[in-house]
Amino acid sequence: MEIQAAVTVKELKKRYKKFALEIPELRIPKGFATALIGENGAGKSTLLRILGGVRLDYQGGIEYFDDAMTDEEIRENTGYVGPNNYFMSHWTVDNVGKAGELLFDHFHRDRYQQLCRRLGVDMGKKSIAKLSDGTKMKTMLAAAFARDTRLLLLDEPASPLDPLMRDMLCAMLRDYLDEGDGERTVFFSTHNVADMENVTDYAIILEQGRIVEEGFVEELKEKYALVKGERGEEKQAEKLLIGCRRNAYGYEGLCLQSELEQLSGLDIAVETPTLSQICVAVMKQNTVLQMEEDVSA
Amino acid sequence: MGQLWKNYHVFFPRKWLLIGVYALPLFFLAGIQALGFRLFAALPEGRLAIMIPLFAGLAGTGCYLAECLLNTYLFLGIGAREGAQLEYLMTSGRGFSMLQKALFADALRRGAGALVCMGGCLSLYAWNGKGFADVAVCCLTGAFLVFLFEEASLLLSRCTGNLVVNLLVYYVGSGILMPVLMQYTQTGNIRVCGILFAADILSELIMERTLQKKGKERYYD
């Protein structure tokens, strides 16, 4: 079955003085939740801001929803949430609702108020600037979910939230997708891979402005194997292992399933990796940072 | 027109602030008129002509400072590259036009406020023997001057989020505005009034264009 794309990116380039985001091709699958994972400064926020229409200074093409939509229609169908400079700081939570009604055709103020209550956001007179980071994020999420959208772009929504709220966020995202009947898509960046794994269908790993790995989570788990071995054999294994590291018992690292046979002579245990383990290993393989704990270092 | 004010009022998070903004010029008007009448009754004949420009200077400078401080609260740094806090507006196709409408409504309100404030002070000239046309020209000259100073200061305030720079500009601006107001509101000069009116229109256009350009530039490096 061919998966349709909600967003198709082609030859996207955005250059800064010391950094360039270069994505030859990217298809965000329609009807799924896609996680964008990468270390700080990898280009996640830049990509999300470009897709959200907040930055327009890029080269390349972006096609939304496979339809010939106008810019205004795309914005109407897309909800973007970013961590910085999102609302005017002197606005109150109630102001956000008023502004939402004027800014978007399908903004439901009653739904916004319900979501605020559900997420524990006080509708009082406090200005946004005086709210905690977590409450600010909840307000942003309430404003995004109060609209009828087909695509949600969320820049690190889980970071300022407590574990309970992260769980609620996962449930909200899952409900959003389920109610969309395959027409709604979520694209979010996160550092909290473990917390967000149960809502992640597709993962994209970004390093130094390039996509280094992507795929459906189940496919990635079939592609890689978590290899654990005892001390003394790591020298032989490290050539095939990605992100190999020592622990109290020996070593562990990720190996491509297709190359697993080459480790057959060693005393190893093979397990299915979690998405978090896959991400860390792939990021370690591609990072420019010096990883001191790495066996090869 | 209703949509214009609806857009503008979104930027006012507090109802008391909204009431204050509209009531402030009327408060000035009532206060200065009452004070003017008392002084008019108490002062020897001819002295009021000296007091009126002083009223106008104080009231006009007060109006200018109140508007500058209000702007610091509402629209400080909205045209600056960083920290403009406009992402929510940017995600909407109508965001930019909503902001433009709000800024236009703000200019209208400030203009009306300056006129009411200066009208309150300078209409006292009517009791001092000046004709209606001269009084009207004086009122307009004062209002245009206050508006022009507001425009110049607010343009800077909206293009930089630096509060210290802004406060410095407000202090210097008020220091210059007061003697200028006292000077130009003593005599009704239709030519000065016309030049100021043209300068106000020009300054509003510059403000509009600069913010539009700055606002859109924020998208680019």
Coordinates of C-alpha atoms in Angstrom, one line a residue, chain B residues 1-218:
Chain B
M1 CA -14.9 50.3 10.9
G2 CA -16.2 47.9 13.6
Q3 CA -13.7 45.2 12.4
L4 CA -10.9 47.8 12.7
W5 CA -11.7 48.4 16.4
K6 CA -12.3 44.7 17.0
N7 CA -8.8 43.9 15.7
Y8 CA -7.4 46.7 17.8
H9 CA -9.1 45.7 21.0
V10 CA -7.5 42.2 20.8
F11 CA -4.3 43.9 21.7
F12 CA -5.7 45.2 25.0
P13 CA -5.7 42.5 27.6
R14 CA -7.3 44.5 30.3
K15 CA -10.7 46.2 30.2
W16 CA -9.6 49.0 32.6
L17 CA -6.7 49.8 30.3
L18 CA -9.2 50.1 27.4
I19 CA -11.4 52.4 29.4
G20 CA -8.3 54.4 30.5
V21 CA -7.1 54.8 27.0
Y22 CA -10.4 56.4 25.9
A23 CA -11.0 58.3 29.1
L24 CA -7.5 59.8 29.4
P25 CA -8.0 62.6 26.9
L26 CA -11.4 63.4 28.4
F27 CA -9.9 63.5 31.8
F28 CA -7.2 65.9 30.6
L29 CA -9.9 68.0 29.0
A30 CA -12.1 68.3 32.1
G31 CA -9.2 68.9 34.4
I32 CA -7.5 71.6 32.3
Q33 CA -10.8 73.3 31.6
A34 CA -11.7 73.4 35.3
L35 CA -8.2 74.7 36.2
G36 CA -8.3 77.2 33.4
F37 CA -11.6 78.7 34.5
R38 CA -10.3 79.0 38.1
L39 CA -7.2 80.7 36.9
F40 CA -9.1 82.9 34.5
A41 CA -11.2 84.2 37.3
A42 CA -8.2 84.7 39.6
L43 CA -5.6 86.1 37.3
P44 CA -5.3 89.8 36.3
E45 CA -6.5 90.5 32.8
G46 CA -3.9 89.6 30.2
R47 CA -2.1 87.0 32.3
L48 CA -4.1 84.1 31.1
A49 CA -2.6 84.5 27.6
I50 CA 0.7 83.5 29.2
M51 CA -0.8 80.6 31.2
I52 CA -2.6 78.9 28.3
P53 CA 0.6 77.9 26.3
L54 CA 2.0 76.5 29.6
F55 CA -1.2 74.4 30.0
A56 CA -0.9 73.3 26.4
G57 CA 2.8 72.4 26.9
L58 CA 2.2 70.4 30.0
A59 CA -0.9 68.7 28.8
G60 CA 0.5 67.9 25.3
T61 CA 3.7 66.5 26.8
G62 CA 1.7 64.5 29.3
C63 CA -0.4 63.1 26.4
Y64 CA 2.8 62.2 24.5
L65 CA 4.4 60.4 27.4
A66 CA 1.2 58.5 28.2
E67 CA 0.9 57.3 24.6
C68 CA 4.6 56.4 24.6
L69 CA 4.4 54.4 27.8
L70 CA 1.2 52.7 26.6
N71 CA 2.9 51.7 23.3
T72 CA 5.8 50.3 25.3
Y73 CA 3.3 48.0 26.9
L74 CA 1.4 47.1 23.8
F75 CA 3.6 47.2 20.7
L76 CA 7.2 47.5 21.9
G77 CA 9.5 45.9 19.3
I78 CA 6.9 44.4 17.0
G79 CA 9.0 45.4 14.0
A80 CA 12.2 44.1 15.5
R81 CA 13.8 41.0 14.0
E82 CA 13.9 39.1 17.2
G83 CA 11.5 38.9 20.0
A84 CA 8.5 40.3 18.2
Q85 CA 6.2 37.6 19.6
L86 CA 4.1 37.5 16.4
E87 CA 4.3 33.8 15.5
Y88 CA 0.7 33.1 16.3
L89 CA -0.3 35.9 14.0
M90 CA 2.1 34.7 11.3
T91 CA 0.6 31.3 11.2
S92 CA -2.7 32.9 10.0
G93 CA -3.2 34.2 6.6
R94 CA -4.9 37.2 8.2
G95 CA -2.3 37.9 10.9
F96 CA -0.4 40.6 9.2
S97 CA -3.5 42.5 8.0
M98 CA -4.9 42.2 11.5
L99 CA -1.8 43.8 13.0
Q100 CA -1.9 46.6 10.3
K101 CA -5.5 47.3 11.1
A102 CA -4.7 47.5 14.8
L103 CA -1.9 49.9 14.2
F104 CA -4.0 52.1 12.0
A105 CA -6.8 52.1 14.6
D106 CA -4.1 53.1 17.2
A107 CA -3.0 56.0 15.0
L108 CA -6.6 57.2 14.7
R109 CA -7.2 57.0 18.4
R110 CA -3.9 58.8 19.2
G111 CA -4.7 61.5 16.7
A112 CA -8.2 62.0 18.2
G113 CA -6.7 61.9 21.7
A114 CA -4.2 64.6 20.9
L115 CA -6.9 66.8 19.3
V116 CA -9.2 66.4 22.3
C117 CA -6.3 67.1 24.7
M118 CA -5.0 70.2 22.9
G119 CA -8.5 71.4 22.2
G120 CA -9.3 71.3 25.9
C121 CA -6.3 73.5 26.7
L122 CA -6.3 75.9 23.7
S123 CA -10.0 76.5 23.6
L124 CA -9.4 78.7 26.7
Y125 CA -8.1 81.3 24.2
A126 CA -11.8 81.8 23.3
W127 CA -12.2 83.4 26.7
N128 CA -9.2 85.5 26.1
G129 CA -10.6 87.2 23.1
K130 CA -9.4 85.1 20.2
G131 CA -11.6 84.4 17.2
F132 CA -12.9 80.9 16.4
A133 CA -10.7 80.5 13.4
D134 CA -7.5 81.4 15.4
V135 CA -8.5 79.1 18.3
A136 CA -9.2 76.2 15.8
V137 CA -5.8 76.7 14.1
C138 CA -4.1 76.8 17.5
C139 CA -5.8 73.5 18.5
L140 CA -4.9 71.8 15.3
T141 CA -1.3 73.0 15.4
G142 CA -0.9 71.7 19.0
A143 CA -2.6 68.3 18.1
F144 CA -0.5 67.9 15.0
L145 CA 2.7 68.6 16.9
V146 CA 1.9 66.1 19.6
F147 CA 1.0 63.5 17.0
L148 CA 4.2 64.1 15.1
F149 CA 6.4 63.6 18.1
E150 CA 4.4 60.5 19.0
E151 CA 4.9 59.1 15.5
A152 CA 8.7 59.7 15.6
S153 CA 9.1 58.1 19.0
L154 CA 6.8 55.2 18.4
L155 CA 8.5 54.4 15.1
L156 CA 11.7 53.8 17.0
S157 CA 9.9 52.0 19.8
R158 CA 8.3 49.6 17.4
C159 CA 11.5 48.9 15.6
T160 CA 13.6 48.1 18.6
G161 CA 12.7 46.2 21.8
N162 CA 15.4 48.0 23.8
L163 CA 13.5 49.6 26.7
V164 CA 16.4 51.8 27.8
V165 CA 16.8 53.4 24.4
N166 CA 13.1 53.9 24.3
L167 CA 12.9 55.6 27.6
L168 CA 15.8 57.9 26.6
V169 CA 13.9 58.9 23.5
Y170 CA 10.8 59.6 25.5
Y171 CA 12.7 61.9 27.9
V172 CA 14.4 63.7 25.1
G173 CA 11.2 63.9 23.1
S174 CA 9.2 65.4 26.0
G175 CA 12.0 67.8 26.7
I176 CA 11.8 69.2 23.2
L177 CA 8.1 68.9 22.7
M178 CA 7.1 71.1 25.7
P179 CA 8.9 74.4 24.6
V180 CA 8.0 73.7 21.0
L181 CA 4.3 73.4 21.9
M182 CA 4.4 76.5 24.1
Q183 CA 6.0 78.4 21.2
Y184 CA 3.7 77.3 18.4
T185 CA 0.4 77.4 20.3
Q186 CA 0.6 81.0 21.2
T187 CA -0.4 82.3 17.8
G188 CA -2.6 80.5 15.3
N189 CA -0.6 80.2 12.1
I190 CA -2.4 78.5 9.3
R191 CA 0.8 77.9 7.3
V192 CA 2.6 76.1 10.3
C193 CA -0.6 74.1 10.8
G194 CA -0.7 73.0 7.2
I195 CA 3.0 72.0 7.2
L196 CA 2.5 70.0 10.4
F197 CA -0.6 68.3 9.0
A198 CA 1.4 67.3 5.9
A199 CA 4.3 66.1 8.1
D200 CA 1.8 64.0 10.1
I201 CA 0.4 62.3 7.1
L202 CA 4.0 61.7 5.8
S203 CA 5.1 60.3 9.2
E204 CA 2.2 58.0 9.4
L205 CA 3.0 56.7 5.9
I206 CA 6.6 56.2 6.8
M207 CA 5.6 54.4 10.0
E208 CA 3.2 52.2 8.1
R209 CA 5.7 51.4 5.4
T210 CA 8.6 50.8 7.7
L211 CA 6.7 48.5 10.0
Q212 CA 5.3 46.6 7.0
K213 CA 8.8 46.2 5.6
K214 CA 10.3 45.4 9.0
G215 CA 7.6 43.0 9.8
K216 CA 8.0 41.1 6.5
E217 CA 11.8 41.3 6.8
R218 CA 11.6 39.3 10.0

